[in-house]
Amino acid sequence: MQHLLTEAQETPTAALDYAQGVSEVRTPEHLVPLREVVRRQNRSELNALFAAINERFGATEPVIGVFYAAGEMAVMAEVGRSDLEPQDRRLLRQLWAVLRHAQSGPDVKETL
């Protein structure tokens, strides 16, 4: 999962603007059991990713929870990659990918 740490460090500052427009991040109901497994069994990976996000954007940033949620779902996609349906893997990576490719300027936000 080293690549997620690298991706966190490379996420553009414009992602902060995008994150301000995100009102809610919710794990799909059928993937909640995987989320619980990841939280129990992959805590060190999650903590390392959260630390990388904090280093990049600062833990006091008001929208940091959006990054944490997106990161957690990206870890879920990695952990469950061999068992997940392709559409579930894409869904879990979607917000992380959007944040990673955020651009500055008007009207750049997508609907997820």
C-alpha positions as a LaTeX table, in Angstrom:
\begin{tabular}{lrrr}
\hline
Residue & $x$ (\AA) & $y$ (\AA) & $z$ (\AA) \\
\hline
Met1 & 0.00 & 0.00 & 0.00 \\
Gln2 & 3.04 & 2.20 & $-0.32$ \\
His3 & 1.57 & 3.66 & $-3.50$ \\
Leu4 & $-1.34$ & 5.12 & $-1.50$ \\
Leu5 & 1.15 & 6.97 & 0.71 \\
Thr6 & 2.85 & 8.35 & $-2.40$ \\
Glu7 & $-0.51$ & 9.31 & $-3.90$ \\
Ala8 & $-1.45$ & 11.15 & $-0.71$ \\
Gln9 & 1.74 & 13.22 & $-0.93$ \\
Glu10 & 1.10 & 13.99 & $-4.61$ \\
Thr11 & $-2.54$ & 15.04 & $-4.22$ \\
Pro12 & $-2.89$ & 18.61 & $-5.49$ \\
Thr13 & $-3.87$ & 21.51 & $-3.26$ \\
Ala14 & $-6.95$ & 21.96 & $-5.49$ \\
Ala15 & $-8.34$ & 18.84 & $-3.79$ \\
Leu16 & $-9.09$ & 21.01 & $-0.75$ \\
Asp17 & $-11.49$ & 23.09 & $-2.85$ \\
Tyr18 & $-13.12$ & 19.97 & $-4.21$ \\
Ala19 & $-13.47$ & 18.47 & $-0.74$ \\
Gln20 & $-15.34$ & 21.56 & 0.46 \\
Gly21 & $-18.14$ & 20.65 & $-1.95$ \\
Val22 & $-18.47$ & 17.10 & $-0.60$ \\
Ser23 & $-21.35$ & 17.02 & 1.85 \\
Glu24 & $-21.22$ & 13.34 & 2.79 \\
Val25 & $-19.08$ & 10.27 & 2.22 \\
Arg26 & $-20.84$ & 7.02 & 2.90 \\
Thr27 & $-19.63$ & 3.44 & 2.58 \\
Pro28 & $-22.15$ & 1.40 & 0.59 \\
Glu29 & $-24.09$ & $-0.82$ & 3.00 \\
His30 & $-22.91$ & $-4.09$ & 1.45 \\
Leu31 & $-19.26$ & $-3.02$ & 1.95 \\
Val32 & $-19.58$ & $-2.07$ & 5.63 \\
Pro33 & $-18.34$ & $-5.54$ & 6.75 \\
Leu34 & $-15.18$ & $-5.02$ & 4.68 \\
Arg35 & $-14.74$ & $-1.58$ & 6.26 \\
Glu36 & $-14.91$ & $-3.15$ & 9.72 \\
Val37 & $-12.32$ & $-5.79$ & 8.76 \\
Val38 & $-10.01$ & $-3.09$ & 7.40 \\
Arg39 & $-10.40$ & $-1.00$ & 10.55 \\
Arg40 & $-9.48$ & $-4.00$ & 12.73 \\
Gln41 & $-6.83$ & $-5.73$ & 10.65 \\
Asn42 & $-5.25$ & $-2.86$ & 8.73 \\
Arg43 & $-5.15$ & $-0.17$ & 11.41 \\
Ser44 & $-1.42$ & 0.46 & 10.94 \\
Glu45 & $-1.87$ & 1.00 & 7.18 \\
Leu46 & $-4.79$ & 3.35 & 7.81 \\
Asn47 & $-2.83$ & 5.29 & 10.41 \\
Ala48 & 0.13 & 5.60 & 8.03 \\
Leu49 & $-2.15$ & 6.88 & 5.27 \\
Phe50 & $-3.87$ & 9.34 & 7.61 \\
Ala51 & $-0.43$ & 10.58 & 8.72 \\
Ala52 & 0.56 & 11.10 & 5.07 \\
Ile53 & $-2.68$ & 13.03 & 4.48 \\
Asn54 & $-2.01$ & 15.13 & 7.60 \\
Glu55 & 1.52 & 15.82 & 6.43 \\
Arg56 & 0.27 & 16.94 & 3.03 \\
Phe57 & $-2.72$ & 19.06 & 4.11 \\
Gly58 & $-2.57$ & 19.50 & 7.88 \\
Ala59 & $-4.69$ & 17.69 & 10.45 \\
Thr60 & $-6.60$ & 20.87 & 11.31 \\
Glu61 & $-7.92$ & 21.40 & 7.78 \\
Pro62 & $-11.74$ & 21.56 & 8.10 \\
Val63 & $-12.34$ & 19.08 & 5.27 \\
Ile64 & $-9.70$ & 16.54 & 6.33 \\
Gly65 & $-12.41$ & 13.97 & 7.08 \\
Val66 & $-13.20$ & 13.77 & 3.36 \\
Phe67 & $-9.60$ & 12.74 & 2.72 \\
Tyr68 & $-9.67$ & 10.21 & 5.57 \\
Ala69 & $-12.88$ & 8.64 & 4.24 \\
Ala70 & $-11.54$ & 8.53 & 0.69 \\
Gly71 & $-8.29$ & 7.03 & 1.93 \\
Glu72 & $-10.08$ & 4.42 & 4.00 \\
Met73 & $-12.11$ & 3.36 & 0.98 \\
Ala74 & $-8.95$ & 3.19 & $-1.15$ \\
Val75 & $-7.43$ & 0.85 & 1.46 \\
Met76 & $-10.64$ & $-1.20$ & 1.39 \\
Ala77 & $-10.27$ & $-1.53$ & $-2.39$ \\
Glu78 & $-6.70$ & $-2.77$ & $-1.93$ \\
Val79 & $-7.50$ & $-5.21$ & 0.87 \\
Gly80 & $-10.55$ & $-6.65$ & $-0.88$ \\
Arg81 & $-9.28$ & $-6.48$ & $-4.45$ \\
Ser82 & $-9.33$ & $-10.23$ & $-5.05$ \\
Asp83 & $-12.85$ & $-10.66$ & $-3.65$ \\
Leu84 & $-14.59$ & $-7.47$ & $-4.77$ \\
Glu85 & $-16.60$ & $-7.06$ & $-7.93$ \\
Pro86 & $-14.91$ & $-4.65$ & $-10.38$ \\
Gln87 & $-17.67$ & $-2.05$ & $-9.92$ \\
Asp88 & $-17.15$ & $-2.13$ & $-6.14$ \\
Arg89 & $-13.40$ & $-1.62$ & $-6.53$ \\
Arg90 & $-14.06$ & 1.35 & $-8.82$ \\
Leu91 & $-16.62$ & 2.79 & $-6.43$ \\
Leu92 & $-14.24$ & 2.50 & $-3.48$ \\
Arg93 & $-11.45$ & 4.24 & $-5.43$ \\
Gln94 & $-13.64$ & 6.91 & $-7.03$ \\
Leu95 & $-13.41$ & 9.72 & $-4.46$ \\
Trp96 & $-9.70$ & 9.11 & $-3.88$ \\
Ala97 & $-9.10$ & 9.32 & $-7.65$ \\
Val98 & $-11.14$ & 12.52 & $-7.98$ \\
Leu99 & $-9.23$ & 14.17 & $-5.13$ \\
Arg100 & $-5.93$ & 13.07 & $-6.64$ \\
His101 & $-6.76$ & 14.68 & $-9.97$ \\
Ala102 & $-8.50$ & 17.81 & $-8.71$ \\
Gln103 & $-7.85$ & 20.98 & $-10.66$ \\
Ser104 & $-8.13$ & 24.61 & $-9.70$ \\
Gly105 & $-10.62$ & 26.90 & $-11.30$ \\
Pro106 & $-14.36$ & 27.41 & $-11.59$ \\
Asp107 & $-16.77$ & 24.57 & $-12.23$ \\
Val108 & $-14.26$ & 21.73 & $-11.93$ \\
Lys109 & $-16.26$ & 19.70 & $-9.43$ \\
Glu110 & $-17.81$ & 16.43 & $-10.51$ \\
Thr111 & $-20.87$ & 14.73 & $-9.16$ \\
Leu112 & $-20.08$ & 11.44 & $-7.47$ \\
\hline
\end{tabular}
